[in-house]
């Protein structure tokens, strides 16, 4: 339990005595140790330290129908009342992980609450690092709040919606589209308000948060981009009031393209592979002129004549440019997923080989059950965990954290049907996670 404070150990021991397995697991996942999640304890993320030995069980908890989701969420909320920036930041990161990789019941519960994190005034005065990290905690909590609010408004997660010509954002009717795109805009704005520079990513905790935000940004902007394509295709058939709304939305989209470009530059500066960063293709400026002239004509103003053919050509070129951006974002997303899958399969093979060697040297080890598993009734068997992987300690460079955290994929599939079709995950991930769990179980 190296790195854990005395308070961490006492709190974990108290939960052991009271039999609160979920609380004990959350406590171990949010200790005072300044590190990010480690692969040896998580199926989809590395770098949080030994205290995360049970965090993978929290993901599985969200898939168990008889597990109390409100209790799990409330325990994480309670940890954010701690005075230590490390504990609070880790609690937010753990919550973000569950929103992304846990069962949809978790984010549904968060969306049903009137309030989530109330950290607008959080400040850790214990040292200079505490002051610096408190700023990002306040910003990060705002994003998680907005992510839950967005889900409540549209009943799905924008980062998980089906994309493509038959995707959610491409098939919306005009009225619904005009109501939905501003919701994406708000979520994108709050995400980009995290506003971190490369030289401010100085520890594993903020690095882990940045990587989660990076992945959300790619998927969120991809959905945003598809909504704009749909909007442009419908623009010249809209009523005057709708055209005015759509034009305002498009102008805001151009501003956000600049901001997401700056965000992606930070990702490149901190060591994320260039191939994992999508390219942005802006629509020609002539499109904005065409949109403004069309609205002016609807308002009865005198405008220069334009043929239907020229207008169609301008629109076609714009949609083509934005479609290329969408393809680039989707490819970056798919490359990351495939790389994560390949790495997970390689790690699983290495684990199998390691276990075969250990069993050959010590056959009695086959009878040892040291992996935490779920018992009937949804409770957690908190047997001691043996570390199967060794990873280097976190340092001030995010390059290692970036490599480690690029395998942020869902190890478990939701047991409830999702409200929309997810564009990621699959049988290969489930097979890998299940096999890894069986191998660990028979250590």
CSV table of C-alpha atoms in Angstrom, one decimal, residues 162-430:
chain,number,residue,atom,x,y,z
A,162,UNK,CA,-24.1,6.0,-34.0
A,163,UNK,CA,-22.3,8.0,-36.7
A,164,UNK,CA,-22.4,8.0,-40.5
A,165,UNK,CA,-25.0,8.8,-43.1
A,166,UNK,CA,-27.6,6.8,-41.1
A,167,UNK,CA,-26.4,8.1,-37.7
A,168,UNK,CA,-28.3,9.9,-35.0
A,169,UNK,CA,-27.2,13.4,-35.9
A,170,UNK,CA,-27.5,12.9,-39.7
A,171,UNK,CA,-31.1,11.7,-39.6
A,172,UNK,CA,-32.7,14.2,-37.2
A,173,UNK,CA,-35.5,16.4,-38.6
A,174,UNK,CA,-35.0,20.2,-38.7
A,175,UNK,CA,-36.9,21.0,-35.6
A,176,UNK,CA,-35.1,18.5,-33.4
A,177,UNK,CA,-31.8,19.3,-34.9
A,178,UNK,CA,-32.1,23.0,-34.1
A,179,UNK,CA,-32.8,22.1,-30.4
A,180,UNK,CA,-30.1,19.4,-30.2
A,181,UNK,CA,-27.0,21.1,-31.7
A,182,UNK,CA,-26.9,23.9,-29.0
A,183,UNK,CA,-26.8,21.2,-26.4
A,184,UNK,CA,-23.7,19.7,-28.1
A,185,UNK,CA,-22.2,23.2,-28.3
A,186,UNK,CA,-22.7,23.8,-24.6
A,187,UNK,CA,-21.0,20.5,-23.7
A,188,UNK,CA,-18.1,21.2,-26.1
A,189,UNK,CA,-17.6,24.7,-24.7
A,190,UNK,CA,-17.3,23.4,-21.1
A,191,UNK,CA,-14.9,20.7,-22.2
A,192,UNK,CA,-12.7,23.2,-24.0
A,193,UNK,CA,-12.9,25.5,-21.0
A,194,UNK,CA,-10.6,22.9,-19.2
A,195,UNK,CA,-8.0,25.0,-21.1
A,196,UNK,CA,-4.8,23.3,-20.0
A,197,UNK,CA,-1.4,23.9,-21.5
A,198,UNK,CA,1.2,21.2,-22.1
A,199,UNK,CA,3.4,22.5,-19.3
A,200,UNK,CA,0.6,22.3,-16.8
A,201,UNK,CA,0.1,18.5,-17.2
A,202,UNK,CA,2.6,17.8,-14.4
A,203,UNK,CA,1.3,14.6,-12.7
A,204,UNK,CA,-0.5,11.4,-13.4
A,205,UNK,CA,-3.9,12.5,-12.0
A,206,UNK,CA,-4.4,15.5,-14.3
A,207,UNK,CA,-2.8,13.5,-17.2
A,208,UNK,CA,-5.5,10.8,-16.7
A,209,UNK,CA,-8.3,13.5,-16.7
A,210,UNK,CA,-6.8,15.1,-19.9
A,211,UNK,CA,-6.8,11.8,-21.7
A,212,UNK,CA,-10.4,11.2,-20.9
A,213,UNK,CA,-11.3,14.7,-22.1
A,214,UNK,CA,-9.2,14.2,-25.3
A,215,UNK,CA,-11.2,11.1,-26.2
A,216,UNK,CA,-14.5,12.7,-25.3
A,217,UNK,CA,-13.5,15.7,-27.4
A,218,UNK,CA,-12.9,13.6,-30.5
A,219,UNK,CA,-16.2,11.7,-30.3
A,220,UNK,CA,-18.2,14.8,-29.2
A,221,UNK,CA,-16.9,16.9,-32.1
A,222,UNK,CA,-17.5,14.1,-34.6
A,223,UNK,CA,-21.2,14.1,-33.6
A,224,UNK,CA,-21.2,17.9,-33.6
A,225,UNK,CA,-19.8,17.9,-37.1
A,226,UNK,CA,-22.4,15.5,-38.4
A,227,UNK,CA,-25.1,17.7,-36.9
A,228,UNK,CA,-23.8,20.7,-38.9
A,229,UNK,CA,-23.7,18.7,-42.1
A,230,UNK,CA,-27.3,17.8,-41.6
A,231,UNK,CA,-28.1,21.4,-40.8
A,232,UNK,CA,-26.5,22.7,-44.0
A,233,UNK,CA,-28.2,20.1,-46.2
A,234,UNK,CA,-31.6,21.3,-44.9
A,235,UNK,CA,-30.7,25.1,-44.7
A,236,UNK,CA,-32.0,26.2,-48.1
A,237,UNK,CA,-35.4,24.5,-47.4
A,238,UNK,CA,-35.9,26.1,-44.0
A,239,UNK,CA,-38.3,28.8,-43.0
A,240,UNK,CA,-36.9,32.3,-42.3
A,241,UNK,CA,-36.9,31.9,-38.5
A,242,UNK,CA,-35.2,28.5,-38.8
A,243,UNK,CA,-32.6,29.9,-41.2
A,244,UNK,CA,-31.7,32.6,-38.7
A,245,UNK,CA,-31.2,30.0,-36.0
A,246,UNK,CA,-29.2,27.8,-38.3
A,247,UNK,CA,-26.9,30.6,-39.4
A,248,UNK,CA,-26.1,31.5,-35.8
A,249,UNK,CA,-25.4,27.9,-35.0
A,250,UNK,CA,-23.0,27.6,-38.0
A,251,UNK,CA,-21.1,30.8,-37.1
A,252,UNK,CA,-20.6,29.4,-33.6
A,253,UNK,CA,-19.5,26.1,-35.1
A,254,UNK,CA,-16.7,27.9,-37.0
A,255,UNK,CA,-15.5,29.4,-33.7
A,256,UNK,CA,-15.4,26.0,-32.1
A,257,UNK,CA,-13.5,24.6,-34.9
A,258,UNK,CA,-10.7,27.0,-34.0
A,259,UNK,CA,-10.9,26.1,-30.3
A,260,UNK,CA,-10.9,22.3,-30.9
A,261,UNK,CA,-7.8,22.8,-33.2
A,262,UNK,CA,-6.0,24.5,-30.3
A,263,UNK,CA,-7.0,21.6,-28.0
A,264,UNK,CA,-5.6,19.1,-30.4
A,265,UNK,CA,-2.3,21.0,-30.7
A,266,UNK,CA,-1.9,20.6,-26.9
A,267,UNK,CA,-2.5,16.8,-27.3
A,268,UNK,CA,0.2,16.7,-29.9
A,269,UNK,CA,2.6,18.7,-27.8
A,270,UNK,CA,2.3,16.3,-24.8
A,271,UNK,CA,3.2,13.2,-26.8
A,272,UNK,CA,0.0,11.8,-28.3
A,273,UNK,CA,0.9,10.2,-31.6
A,274,UNK,CA,0.1,12.4,-34.6
A,275,UNK,CA,-1.8,9.6,-36.2
A,276,UNK,CA,-4.2,9.6,-33.3
A,277,UNK,CA,-5.0,13.3,-33.8
A,278,UNK,CA,-7.6,14.0,-36.5
A,279,UNK,CA,-7.4,16.6,-39.2
A,280,UNK,CA,-9.8,19.5,-39.4
A,281,UNK,CA,-11.0,20.6,-42.9
A,282,UNK,CA,-13.0,23.9,-42.8
A,283,UNK,CA,-15.8,24.6,-45.3
A,284,UNK,CA,-15.0,27.4,-47.8
A,285,UNK,CA,-15.7,30.9,-46.8
A,286,UNK,CA,-18.0,31.2,-49.8
A,287,UNK,CA,-20.5,29.0,-47.9
A,288,UNK,CA,-21.0,31.6,-45.1
A,289,UNK,CA,-21.7,34.3,-47.8
A,290,UNK,CA,-24.2,32.0,-49.5
A,291,UNK,CA,-26.0,31.3,-46.2
A,292,UNK,CA,-26.1,35.0,-45.3
A,293,UNK,CA,-27.4,36.0,-48.7
A,294,UNK,CA,-30.2,33.4,-48.6
A,295,UNK,CA,-31.4,34.7,-45.2
A,296,UNK,CA,-31.3,38.2,-46.4
A,297,UNK,CA,-33.4,37.3,-49.4
A,298,UNK,CA,-36.0,35.7,-47.1
A,299,UNK,CA,-36.1,38.9,-45.1
A,300,UNK,CA,-36.8,40.9,-48.2
A,301,UNK,CA,-33.4,42.6,-48.5
A,302,UNK,CA,-31.8,43.2,-51.8
A,303,UNK,CA,-29.0,40.8,-52.6
A,304,UNK,CA,-26.9,39.9,-55.6
A,305,UNK,CA,-28.3,37.3,-57.8
A,306,UNK,CA,-27.1,33.7,-57.4
A,307,UNK,CA,-28.2,30.7,-59.5
A,308,UNK,CA,-29.4,27.5,-57.9
A,309,UNK,CA,-26.5,25.7,-59.6
A,310,UNK,CA,-23.9,27.9,-58.0
A,311,UNK,CA,-25.6,27.7,-54.6
A,312,UNK,CA,-25.7,23.9,-54.9
A,313,UNK,CA,-22.0,23.8,-55.9
A,314,UNK,CA,-21.0,25.9,-52.8
A,315,UNK,CA,-23.1,23.7,-50.5
A,316,UNK,CA,-21.7,20.5,-52.0
A,317,UNK,CA,-18.0,21.7,-51.5
A,318,UNK,CA,-18.8,22.6,-47.9
A,319,UNK,CA,-20.4,19.4,-47.1
A,320,UNK,CA,-17.5,17.5,-48.7
A,321,UNK,CA,-15.0,19.4,-46.6
A,322,UNK,CA,-16.9,18.7,-43.4
A,323,UNK,CA,-17.4,15.1,-44.3
A,324,UNK,CA,-13.6,14.7,-44.7
A,325,UNK,CA,-13.3,16.1,-41.1
A,326,UNK,CA,-15.8,13.6,-39.9
A,327,UNK,CA,-13.9,10.7,-41.6
A,328,UNK,CA,-10.6,11.9,-40.1
A,329,UNK,CA,-12.2,12.0,-36.6
A,330,UNK,CA,-13.7,8.6,-37.0
A,331,UNK,CA,-10.5,7.1,-38.3
A,332,UNK,CA,-8.6,8.5,-35.3
A,333,UNK,CA,-11.2,7.0,-33.0
A,334,UNK,CA,-11.0,3.6,-34.7
A,335,UNK,CA,-7.2,3.5,-34.8
A,336,UNK,CA,-7.1,4.2,-31.0
A,337,UNK,CA,-9.6,1.4,-30.4
A,338,UNK,CA,-7.7,-1.1,-32.6
A,339,UNK,CA,-4.4,-0.2,-31.0
A,340,UNK,CA,-6.0,-0.7,-27.6
A,341,UNK,CA,-7.3,-4.1,-28.7
A,342,UNK,CA,-4.0,-5.2,-30.1
A,343,UNK,CA,-2.2,-4.2,-26.9
A,344,UNK,CA,-4.7,-5.9,-24.7
A,345,UNK,CA,-4.4,-9.1,-26.7
A,346,UNK,CA,-0.6,-9.0,-26.5
A,347,UNK,CA,-0.8,-8.4,-22.8
A,348,UNK,CA,-3.2,-11.3,-22.4
A,349,UNK,CA,-0.8,-13.6,-24.3
A,350,UNK,CA,2.1,-12.4,-22.1
A,351,UNK,CA,0.0,-13.1,-19.0
A,352,UNK,CA,-0.8,-16.6,-20.2
A,353,UNK,CA,2.8,-17.3,-20.8
A,354,UNK,CA,3.8,-15.9,-17.4
A,355,UNK,CA,1.2,-18.0,-15.7
A,356,UNK,CA,2.3,-21.2,-17.5
A,357,UNK,CA,5.8,-20.6,-16.3
A,358,UNK,CA,4.7,-20.0,-12.8
A,359,UNK,CA,2.5,-23.1,-12.7
A,360,UNK,CA,5.4,-25.1,-14.2
A,361,UNK,CA,7.7,-24.0,-11.4
A,362,UNK,CA,5.1,-24.1,-8.6
A,363,UNK,CA,2.0,-26.3,-9.4
A,364,UNK,CA,0.5,-25.5,-6.0
A,365,UNK,CA,-0.1,-22.0,-7.1
A,366,UNK,CA,-2.9,-23.2,-9.3
A,367,UNK,CA,-5.1,-23.7,-6.3
A,368,UNK,CA,-4.7,-20.1,-5.1
A,369,UNK,CA,-7.6,-17.8,-5.6
A,370,UNK,CA,-6.4,-14.3,-5.2
A,371,UNK,CA,-8.5,-12.3,-7.7
A,372,UNK,CA,-11.4,-10.2,-6.5
A,373,UNK,CA,-14.6,-11.7,-7.9
A,374,UNK,CA,-18.3,-11.1,-7.6
A,375,UNK,CA,-20.3,-13.3,-5.3
A,376,UNK,CA,-24.0,-14.0,-5.6
A,377,UNK,CA,-26.1,-11.0,-4.5
A,378,UNK,CA,-23.8,-8.5,-6.2
A,379,UNK,CA,-21.3,-8.1,-3.4
A,380,UNK,CA,-17.6,-8.1,-3.9
A,381,UNK,CA,-15.2,-10.7,-2.6
A,382,UNK,CA,-12.3,-8.6,-1.4
A,383,UNK,CA,-9.7,-11.2,-1.4
A,384,UNK,CA,-6.1,-9.9,-1.6
A,385,UNK,CA,-5.0,-9.0,-5.1
A,386,UNK,CA,-1.7,-10.2,-6.6
A,387,UNK,CA,-0.2,-7.7,-9.0
A,388,UNK,CA,0.1,-9.3,-12.4
A,389,UNK,CA,1.7,-6.3,-14.2
A,390,UNK,CA,4.5,-4.0,-13.4
A,391,UNK,CA,4.4,-0.5,-14.7
A,392,UNK,CA,6.8,2.4,-14.2
A,393,UNK,CA,5.9,5.2,-11.7
A,394,UNK,CA,4.2,8.2,-13.1
A,395,UNK,CA,6.4,11.2,-13.8
A,396,UNK,CA,6.0,14.8,-15.0
A,397,UNK,CA,5.9,13.8,-18.7
A,398,UNK,CA,2.5,12.9,-20.1
A,399,UNK,CA,4.1,10.9,-23.0
A,400,UNK,CA,4.1,7.7,-20.9
A,401,UNK,CA,0.7,8.5,-19.5
A,402,UNK,CA,-0.6,9.0,-23.1
A,403,UNK,CA,0.7,5.7,-24.2
A,404,UNK,CA,-0.7,4.0,-21.1
A,405,UNK,CA,-4.1,5.7,-21.3
A,406,UNK,CA,-4.7,5.1,-25.0
A,407,UNK,CA,-6.3,1.8,-24.2
A,408,UNK,CA,-9.3,3.4,-22.5
A,409,UNK,CA,-11.9,0.9,-23.9
A,410,UNK,CA,-14.9,-0.6,-22.2
A,411,UNK,CA,-14.0,-4.0,-20.8
A,412,UNK,CA,-17.6,-4.8,-19.9
A,413,UNK,CA,-20.7,-4.4,-22.1
A,414,UNK,CA,-23.9,-3.0,-20.5
A,415,UNK,CA,-26.4,-5.6,-19.3
A,416,UNK,CA,-29.2,-3.2,-20.2
A,417,UNK,CA,-29.9,-2.2,-23.8
A,418,UNK,CA,-28.6,1.3,-24.6
A,419,UNK,CA,-30.9,4.0,-25.7
A,420,UNK,CA,-28.7,4.5,-28.8
A,421,UNK,CA,-26.3,2.4,-30.8
A,422,UNK,CA,-22.8,2.7,-29.6
A,423,UNK,CA,-20.1,2.9,-32.2
A,424,UNK,CA,-17.4,1.2,-30.2
A,425,UNK,CA,-16.7,-1.9,-28.1
A,426,UNK,CA,-17.3,-5.5,-29.4
A,427,UNK,CA,-16.9,-9.2,-29.0
A,428,UNK,CA,-13.2,-9.1,-29.0
A,429,UNK,CA,-13.0,-6.8,-26.0
A,430,UNK,CA,-15.5,-8.9,-24.1
